[in-house]
Short mmCIF file of C-alpha atoms and ligand atoms in Angstrom, two decimals:
data_model
loop_
_atom_site.label_atom_id
_atom_site.label_comp_id
_atom_site.label_asym_id
_atom_site.label_seq_id
_atom_site.Cartn_x
_atom_site.Cartn_y
_atom_site.Cartn_z
CA MET C 1 20.53 -5.76 -23.68
CA ASP C 2 22.01 -8.06 -26.35
CA LYS C 3 22.49 -6.05 -29.51
CA HIS C 4 19.97 -8.22 -31.34
CA ARG C 5 17.42 -10.41 -29.64
CA SER C 6 14.00 -11.86 -30.36
CA ALA C 7 10.62 -12.00 -28.70
CA ASP C 8 7.14 -13.12 -29.64
CA VAL C 9 5.83 -9.67 -28.85
CA VAL C 10 7.49 -6.36 -28.12
CA ILE C 11 5.43 -3.78 -26.25
CA THR C 12 6.61 -0.18 -26.48
CA GLY C 13 5.72 1.63 -23.27
CA ALA C 14 5.16 0.51 -19.67
CA GLY C 15 2.18 2.67 -18.82
CA PRO C 16 -1.11 1.08 -17.72
CA ALA C 17 -1.90 0.02 -21.33
CA GLY C 18 1.50 -1.57 -21.97
CA LEU C 19 1.66 -3.25 -18.56
CA THR C 20 -1.81 -4.72 -18.94
CA ALA C 21 -1.00 -5.98 -22.45
CA ALA C 22 2.18 -7.52 -21.01
CA LEU C 23 0.19 -9.20 -18.26
CA TYR C 24 -2.10 -10.86 -20.81
CA CYS C 25 0.77 -11.80 -23.16
CA GLY C 26 2.85 -13.16 -20.28
CA ARG C 27 -0.05 -15.25 -19.00
CA ALA C 28 -0.53 -16.59 -22.53
CA GLY C 29 3.04 -17.89 -22.41
CA LEU C 30 4.38 -15.51 -25.07
CA VAL C 31 7.97 -14.28 -24.85
CA THR C 32 7.14 -10.69 -24.01
CA VAL C 33 9.55 -7.74 -23.86
CA ILE C 34 8.46 -4.26 -22.83
CA VAL C 35 10.64 -1.38 -23.99
CA GLU C 36 10.27 1.61 -21.70
CA ARG C 37 12.14 4.91 -21.68
CA VAL C 38 11.73 6.13 -18.10
CA GLY C 39 10.14 3.62 -15.76
CA PRO C 40 6.84 1.84 -15.18
CA GLY C 41 3.52 3.62 -14.97
CA GLY C 42 3.70 6.20 -17.73
CA GLN C 43 1.78 9.38 -16.98
CA ALA C 44 -0.18 7.60 -14.26
CA ALA C 45 3.07 7.34 -12.29
CA THR C 46 3.37 11.12 -12.28
CA THR C 47 -0.24 11.65 -11.23
CA ALA C 48 -0.49 12.29 -7.52
CA HIS C 49 -3.89 10.91 -6.76
CA ILE C 50 -6.11 8.79 -9.03
CA GLU C 51 -9.73 8.85 -7.91
CA ASN C 52 -11.49 7.19 -10.81
CA TYR C 53 -9.74 3.85 -11.09
CA PRO C 54 -12.06 1.13 -9.76
CA GLY C 55 -11.10 -0.89 -6.73
CA PHE C 56 -9.61 1.97 -4.71
CA PRO C 57 -12.50 3.66 -2.87
CA GLY C 58 -10.23 6.30 -1.30
CA GLY C 59 -8.24 6.80 -4.50
CA VAL C 60 -4.70 5.58 -5.09
CA MET C 61 -1.38 7.37 -5.53
CA GLY C 62 -0.23 7.09 -9.16
CA PRO C 63 3.27 5.76 -8.32
CA GLU C 64 1.77 3.09 -6.05
CA LEU C 65 -0.65 1.90 -8.73
CA ALA C 66 2.20 1.75 -11.26
CA GLN C 67 4.38 -0.26 -8.90
CA ARG C 68 1.56 -2.74 -8.18
CA MET C 69 0.89 -3.21 -11.89
CA GLU C 70 4.56 -3.76 -12.62
CA GLU C 71 4.92 -6.36 -9.84
CA GLN C 72 1.99 -8.30 -11.25
CA VAL C 73 3.41 -8.19 -14.78
CA ARG C 74 6.82 -9.40 -13.63
CA ALA C 75 5.21 -12.37 -11.91
CA PHE C 76 3.92 -13.52 -15.30
CA GLY C 77 7.35 -13.42 -16.90
CA ALA C 78 7.36 -10.29 -19.07
CA GLU C 79 10.73 -8.58 -19.18
CA THR C 80 11.35 -4.83 -19.26
CA VAL C 81 14.22 -3.20 -21.15
CA LEU C 82 15.03 0.44 -20.43
CA ALA C 83 15.62 2.05 -23.81
CA ASP C 84 14.33 4.68 -26.19
CA VAL C 85 12.45 3.28 -29.21
CA GLN C 86 13.79 5.06 -32.27
CA ARG C 87 12.22 3.38 -35.28
CA VAL C 88 10.33 0.25 -36.22
CA GLU C 89 10.91 -1.58 -39.51
CA SER C 90 8.55 -4.15 -40.93
CA GLY C 91 9.65 -7.19 -42.94
CA ASP C 92 9.53 -10.78 -41.83
CA GLY C 93 8.09 -9.66 -38.48
CA PHE C 94 9.26 -6.40 -36.95
CA ASP C 95 12.61 -4.90 -36.02
CA VAL C 96 12.36 -2.48 -33.12
CA HIS C 97 15.45 -0.25 -33.18
CA THR C 98 16.16 1.24 -29.76
CA SER C 99 18.92 3.27 -28.13
CA GLU C 100 20.20 -0.01 -26.64
CA GLY C 101 20.06 -2.27 -29.69
CA THR C 102 17.50 -3.97 -31.92
CA LEU C 103 14.71 -6.33 -30.90
CA SER C 104 12.99 -8.63 -33.38
CA ALA C 105 9.36 -9.51 -32.74
CA ARG C 106 6.58 -11.43 -34.41
CA ALA C 107 4.05 -8.86 -33.21
CA LEU C 108 4.14 -5.38 -31.77
CA ILE C 109 1.93 -3.49 -29.34
CA VAL C 110 2.43 0.27 -29.43
CA ALA C 111 1.55 1.62 -26.00
CA SER C 112 3.89 4.59 -25.92
CA GLY C 113 1.29 7.07 -24.68
CA ALA C 114 1.45 10.80 -25.11
CA ARG C 115 3.63 13.59 -23.79
CA GLU C 116 2.88 17.10 -22.65
CA ARG C 117 2.33 19.75 -25.29
CA PRO C 118 4.59 22.76 -24.77
CA LEU C 119 3.19 26.29 -24.73
CA GLY C 120 5.75 27.39 -27.29
CA VAL C 121 6.24 30.86 -25.83
CA PRO C 122 9.48 32.78 -25.18
CA GLY C 123 11.12 31.83 -21.87
CA GLU C 124 9.39 28.43 -21.59
CA ALA C 125 12.33 26.30 -22.72
CA GLU C 126 14.86 28.58 -21.02
CA PHE C 127 13.19 28.26 -17.60
CA ARG C 128 12.32 24.55 -17.83
CA GLY C 129 13.50 23.09 -14.52
CA ARG C 130 13.91 26.62 -13.09
CA GLY C 131 10.26 27.38 -12.55
CA VAL C 132 8.62 25.88 -15.65
CA SER C 133 7.32 22.36 -15.03
CA TYR C 134 4.99 19.81 -16.60
CA CYS C 135 4.75 17.59 -13.51
CA ALA C 136 3.15 18.81 -10.30
CA THR C 137 3.75 15.45 -8.61
CA CYS C 138 7.48 15.74 -9.30
CA ASP C 139 8.01 19.43 -8.57
CA GLY C 140 5.07 20.61 -6.45
CA ALA C 141 6.91 20.36 -3.14
CA PHE C 142 9.44 22.98 -4.32
CA TYR C 143 6.68 25.56 -4.25
CA ARG C 144 5.78 25.51 -0.57
CA ASN C 145 4.25 28.88 0.34
CA ARG C 146 4.85 30.20 -3.18
CA HIS C 147 2.52 31.41 -5.90
CA VAL C 148 2.25 29.22 -8.99
CA VAL C 149 0.42 29.57 -12.27
CA VAL C 150 -1.18 26.54 -13.92
CA VAL C 151 -2.00 26.85 -17.63
CA GLY C 152 -4.94 24.95 -19.13
CA GLY C 153 -8.58 24.18 -18.46
CA GLY C 154 -8.80 20.39 -18.87
CA ASP C 155 -8.81 17.57 -16.29
CA SER C 156 -5.03 17.60 -15.99
CA ALA C 157 -4.76 21.34 -15.34
CA VAL C 158 -7.50 21.41 -12.71
CA GLU C 159 -6.47 18.17 -11.01
CA GLU C 160 -2.82 19.19 -10.77
CA ALA C 161 -3.74 22.73 -9.70
CA LEU C 162 -5.69 21.21 -6.81
CA PHE C 163 -2.70 19.03 -5.93
CA LEU C 164 -0.47 22.11 -5.90
CA THR C 165 -2.72 23.82 -3.32
CA ARG C 166 -1.21 21.36 -0.80
CA PHE C 167 2.07 23.24 -1.06
CA ALA C 168 1.58 26.63 -2.68
CA SER C 169 0.08 29.63 -0.91
CA LYS C 170 -1.83 30.49 -4.09
CA VAL C 171 -2.50 28.69 -7.38
CA THR C 172 -3.74 30.72 -10.33
CA LEU C 173 -5.33 28.81 -13.18
CA VAL C 174 -4.92 30.63 -16.49
CA HIS C 175 -7.34 29.45 -19.16
CA ARG C 176 -7.92 30.73 -22.67
CA ARG C 177 -11.72 30.55 -22.47
CA ASP C 178 -14.28 31.55 -19.83
CA SER C 179 -15.39 27.99 -19.04
CA LEU C 180 -13.31 25.00 -18.04
CA ARG C 181 -13.22 21.73 -19.94
CA ALA C 182 -12.45 19.65 -16.81
CA ALA C 183 -14.97 17.24 -15.24
CA LYS C 184 -17.57 18.97 -13.07
CA ALA C 185 -16.43 17.22 -9.88
CA LEU C 186 -12.94 18.67 -10.36
CA GLN C 187 -14.30 22.11 -11.20
CA ASP C 188 -16.45 22.12 -8.06
CA ARG C 189 -13.45 21.32 -5.90
CA ALA C 190 -11.33 23.96 -7.60
CA PHE C 191 -13.97 26.69 -7.21
CA ALA C 192 -14.37 25.74 -3.54
CA SER C 193 -10.65 26.01 -2.78
CA ALA C 194 -9.65 29.20 -0.97
CA LYS C 195 -6.17 28.93 -2.48
CA MET C 196 -7.30 28.89 -6.10
CA ALA C 197 -7.63 31.95 -8.34
CA PHE C 198 -8.81 31.99 -11.95
CA VAL C 199 -7.72 34.15 -14.87
CA CYS C 200 -10.04 33.43 -17.81
CA ASN C 201 -9.97 34.38 -21.48
CA SER C 202 -6.21 34.73 -21.19
CA MET C 203 -3.03 33.27 -22.63
CA VAL C 204 0.44 33.10 -21.17
CA THR C 205 2.54 34.88 -23.80
CA THR C 206 5.97 34.76 -22.16
CA VAL C 207 7.81 33.43 -19.11
CA LEU C 208 9.94 36.04 -17.38
CA GLY C 209 12.71 36.03 -14.77
CA ARG C 210 16.43 36.26 -14.10
CA GLU C 211 17.79 33.07 -12.48
CA LYS C 212 14.33 31.58 -11.96
CA VAL C 213 10.77 32.32 -13.03
CA GLU C 214 9.51 35.58 -11.54
CA ALA C 215 6.46 36.36 -13.66
CA VAL C 216 4.46 35.45 -16.72
CA GLY C 217 3.21 37.75 -19.43
CA LEU C 218 -0.56 37.48 -19.89
CA ARG C 219 -2.77 38.62 -22.74
CA ASN C 220 -6.51 38.97 -22.30
CA LEU C 221 -7.96 37.51 -25.48
CA LYS C 222 -11.18 39.53 -25.19
CA THR C 223 -9.67 42.97 -24.55
CA GLY C 224 -6.17 42.48 -25.97
CA GLN C 225 -4.77 43.91 -22.72
CA GLU C 226 -1.28 42.71 -21.79
CA MET C 227 0.05 42.46 -18.23
CA GLU C 228 2.86 40.99 -16.16
CA TYR C 229 1.68 38.60 -13.47
CA ALA C 230 4.12 37.72 -10.68
CA ALA C 231 4.58 33.97 -10.11
CA ASP C 232 7.28 31.65 -8.76
CA GLY C 233 6.40 28.74 -11.00
CA VAL C 234 4.45 27.83 -14.14
CA PHE C 235 2.90 24.39 -14.61
CA VAL C 236 1.79 23.70 -18.17
CA TYR C 237 -1.15 21.34 -18.81
CA ILE C 238 -2.47 22.22 -22.25
CA GLY C 239 -2.93 18.75 -23.66
CA GLN C 240 -0.83 16.09 -25.22
CA VAL C 241 1.13 14.98 -28.27
CA PRO C 242 1.11 11.24 -29.12
CA ASN C 243 4.42 9.36 -28.92
CA SER C 244 3.95 7.72 -32.31
CA GLU C 245 6.81 9.20 -34.38
CA PHE C 246 8.74 5.91 -34.54
CA ILE C 247 5.86 4.05 -36.23
CA ARG C 248 3.95 6.72 -38.18
CA HIS C 249 5.54 5.59 -41.47
CA LEU C 250 3.97 2.13 -41.04
CA VAL C 251 0.45 2.66 -39.66
CA ASN C 252 -2.47 4.99 -40.29
CA THR C 253 -2.91 7.85 -37.84
CA ASP C 254 -5.26 10.80 -37.51
CA ALA C 255 -4.07 14.32 -38.30
CA ALA C 256 -2.63 14.76 -34.80
CA GLY C 257 -0.62 11.51 -35.02
CA TYR C 258 -2.86 9.31 -32.85
CA ILE C 259 -2.87 5.74 -34.20
CA LEU C 260 -6.12 4.51 -35.75
CA THR C 261 -7.22 1.06 -34.56
CA GLY C 262 -10.06 -1.37 -34.90
CA GLU C 263 -12.08 -2.68 -32.00
CA ASP C 264 -9.41 -5.36 -31.44
CA MET C 265 -6.68 -2.66 -31.25
CA SER C 266 -5.29 -3.77 -34.63
CA THR C 267 -3.72 -1.05 -36.76
CA SER C 268 -3.60 -0.77 -40.54
CA LEU C 269 -0.50 -3.03 -40.52
CA PRO C 270 -1.15 -6.70 -39.63
CA GLY C 271 0.77 -7.70 -36.52
CA VAL C 272 0.92 -4.17 -35.12
CA PHE C 273 -1.55 -3.26 -32.39
CA ALA C 274 -1.93 -0.02 -30.41
CA ALA C 275 -3.29 0.56 -26.91
CA GLY C 276 -3.79 3.44 -24.51
CA ASP C 277 -3.27 7.17 -24.99
CA VAL C 278 -1.28 6.77 -28.23
CA ARG C 279 -4.35 5.64 -30.16
CA ALA C 280 -7.24 7.74 -31.43
CA LYS C 281 -10.01 7.26 -28.87
CA TYR C 282 -12.82 8.91 -26.99
CA LEU C 283 -11.49 8.85 -23.43
CA ARG C 284 -7.90 8.74 -22.17
CA GLN C 285 -7.84 7.45 -18.63
CA VAL C 286 -6.13 4.66 -16.69
CA ALA C 287 -9.37 2.64 -16.80
CA THR C 288 -9.59 2.83 -20.59
CA ALA C 289 -5.84 2.24 -21.06
CA VAL C 290 -6.11 -0.96 -19.04
CA GLY C 291 -9.06 -2.09 -21.19
CA ASP C 292 -7.12 -1.38 -24.39
CA GLY C 293 -4.13 -3.31 -23.05
CA ALA C 294 -6.23 -6.36 -22.25
CA VAL C 295 -7.80 -6.37 -25.71
CA ALA C 296 -4.43 -5.88 -27.43
CA GLY C 297 -2.88 -8.72 -25.40
CA VAL C 298 -5.61 -11.16 -26.40
CA ALA C 299 -5.59 -9.94 -30.01
CA VAL C 300 -1.83 -10.56 -30.24
CA GLU C 301 -2.22 -14.05 -28.82
CA ARG C 302 -4.85 -14.83 -31.49
CA TYR C 303 -2.82 -13.19 -34.26
CA LEU C 304 0.28 -15.23 -33.39
CA ALA C 305 -1.75 -18.45 -33.20
CA GLY C 306 -2.77 -17.77 -36.80
CA HIS C 307 0.82 -16.88 -37.89
CA PRO C 308 3.01 -19.61 -36.45
P1 LIG A 1 -7.24 18.36 -22.68
O1 LIG A 1 -8.44 17.71 -22.11
O2 LIG A 1 -6.98 18.29 -24.15
O3 LIG A 1 -7.26 19.88 -22.23
C1 LIG A 1 -6.28 20.77 -22.68
C2 LIG A 1 -6.61 22.14 -22.12
O4 LIG A 1 -5.57 23.05 -22.52
C3 LIG A 1 -7.93 22.68 -22.66
O5 LIG A 1 -8.60 23.38 -21.65
C4 LIG A 1 -7.47 23.62 -23.77
O6 LIG A 1 -8.31 24.73 -23.92
C5 LIG A 1 -6.14 24.11 -23.27
N1 LIG A 1 -5.21 24.42 -24.35
C6 LIG A 1 -4.91 23.68 -25.43
N2 LIG A 1 -3.96 24.30 -26.19
C7 LIG A 1 -3.68 25.46 -25.58
C8 LIG A 1 -2.79 26.52 -25.86
N3 LIG A 1 -1.99 26.52 -26.93
N4 LIG A 1 -2.75 27.57 -24.99
C9 LIG A 1 -3.54 27.57 -23.90
N5 LIG A 1 -4.41 26.59 -23.56
C10 LIG A 1 -4.47 25.55 -24.40
O7 LIG A 1 -5.87 17.79 -22.03
P2 LIG A 1 -5.57 17.20 -20.56
O8 LIG A 1 -6.22 18.01 -19.50
O9 LIG A 1 -4.08 17.03 -20.53
O10 LIG A 1 -6.25 15.79 -20.59
C11 LIG A 1 -5.86 14.83 -21.57
C12 LIG A 1 -6.77 13.62 -21.46
O11 LIG A 1 -6.54 12.94 -20.22
C13 LIG A 1 -8.24 14.01 -21.47
O12 LIG A 1 -8.95 13.02 -22.16
C14 LIG A 1 -8.62 14.00 -20.00
O13 LIG A 1 -9.98 13.74 -19.77
C15 LIG A 1 -7.74 12.88 -19.48
N6 LIG A 1 -7.46 13.08 -18.04
C16 LIG A 1 -8.39 12.61 -17.16
C17 LIG A 1 -8.19 12.79 -15.79
C18 LIG A 1 -9.23 12.28 -14.85
O14 LIG A 1 -10.20 11.69 -15.28
N7 LIG A 1 -9.11 12.48 -13.55
C19 LIG A 1 -7.07 13.47 -15.32
C20 LIG A 1 -6.16 13.95 -16.25
C21 LIG A 1 -6.38 13.75 -17.61
P3 LIG A 1 -9.82 24.61 -24.50
O15 LIG A 1 -10.65 24.07 -23.37
O16 LIG A 1 -10.15 26.00 -24.87
O17 LIG A 1 -9.72 23.68 -25.68
#
């Protein structure tokens, strides 16, 4: 990338929200640059099977959906730059400082999503990549005929636990309460799976092993009882942290760092819009991210028309 270049709109993040915003901005004839750290699709690209995105009656593989979205965006002229967004400065427009140089833009759409929340227990960081994972789609196949533990009780934990039953001989879901938060349809499938086991009212307190993960330490939160539980892998799905650090000094967020927006995806700073999982919202799914992206794209077009 040139060290300093300009666009009408810079979109941070190429997940479903960012790609949809880019589609709308590109179609509107705006010079649109997406800055993405890893590759298109965001978390959807690391989701094995998406069942609740309309138009795919048998479901769709996350990477395939991401690739289709990206192809469509490219056809409308938006450009993608692979870089890490480090900080945004506001002045006469916006300067987006990235690992690969600075982009100037007249408007900004923050669609940087959210990342996995770590457990924060001893052994977790040490065994990351050696048995501790946050991506069943990426690492599940390494656990053929092995026993894995999945931590969490939300949609992600249950969905990815079910995916892991394709490979693992046994998948134990460890959840801190006695009822799951996940959608009922997912729960029903999990309870019906012969490969799934459930450890409720329990926390993983440590990850243990020599070269690789061999066990987790568990604490029963009702009885206080501690035990070692043998496992070959640990998949952590205990929620998310918003990727908003680079813009938090400019826009209002909630206490957790999710960006507050109006109905038109505008933030507290004129010219900055937010879409998808990074914003404070009721439901974080591909379907809602796509809706946010469409609104943000149109809102930017209207904003720029009013600020020539
Ligand atoms: P989530 O819904 O926030 O669930 C996080 C789970 O982790 C909860 O069960 C929570 O327990 C548990 N947890 C949180 N902190 C913990 C800790 N320190 N130790 C142990 N357990 C902890 O997060 P998510 O499952 O990643 O989902 C994020 C969003 O994406 C949600 O809006 C979800 O609906 C959406 N999503 C949807 C789909 C789908 O529709 N198919 C798939 C994936 C994700 P408690 O229940 O006790 O709070």
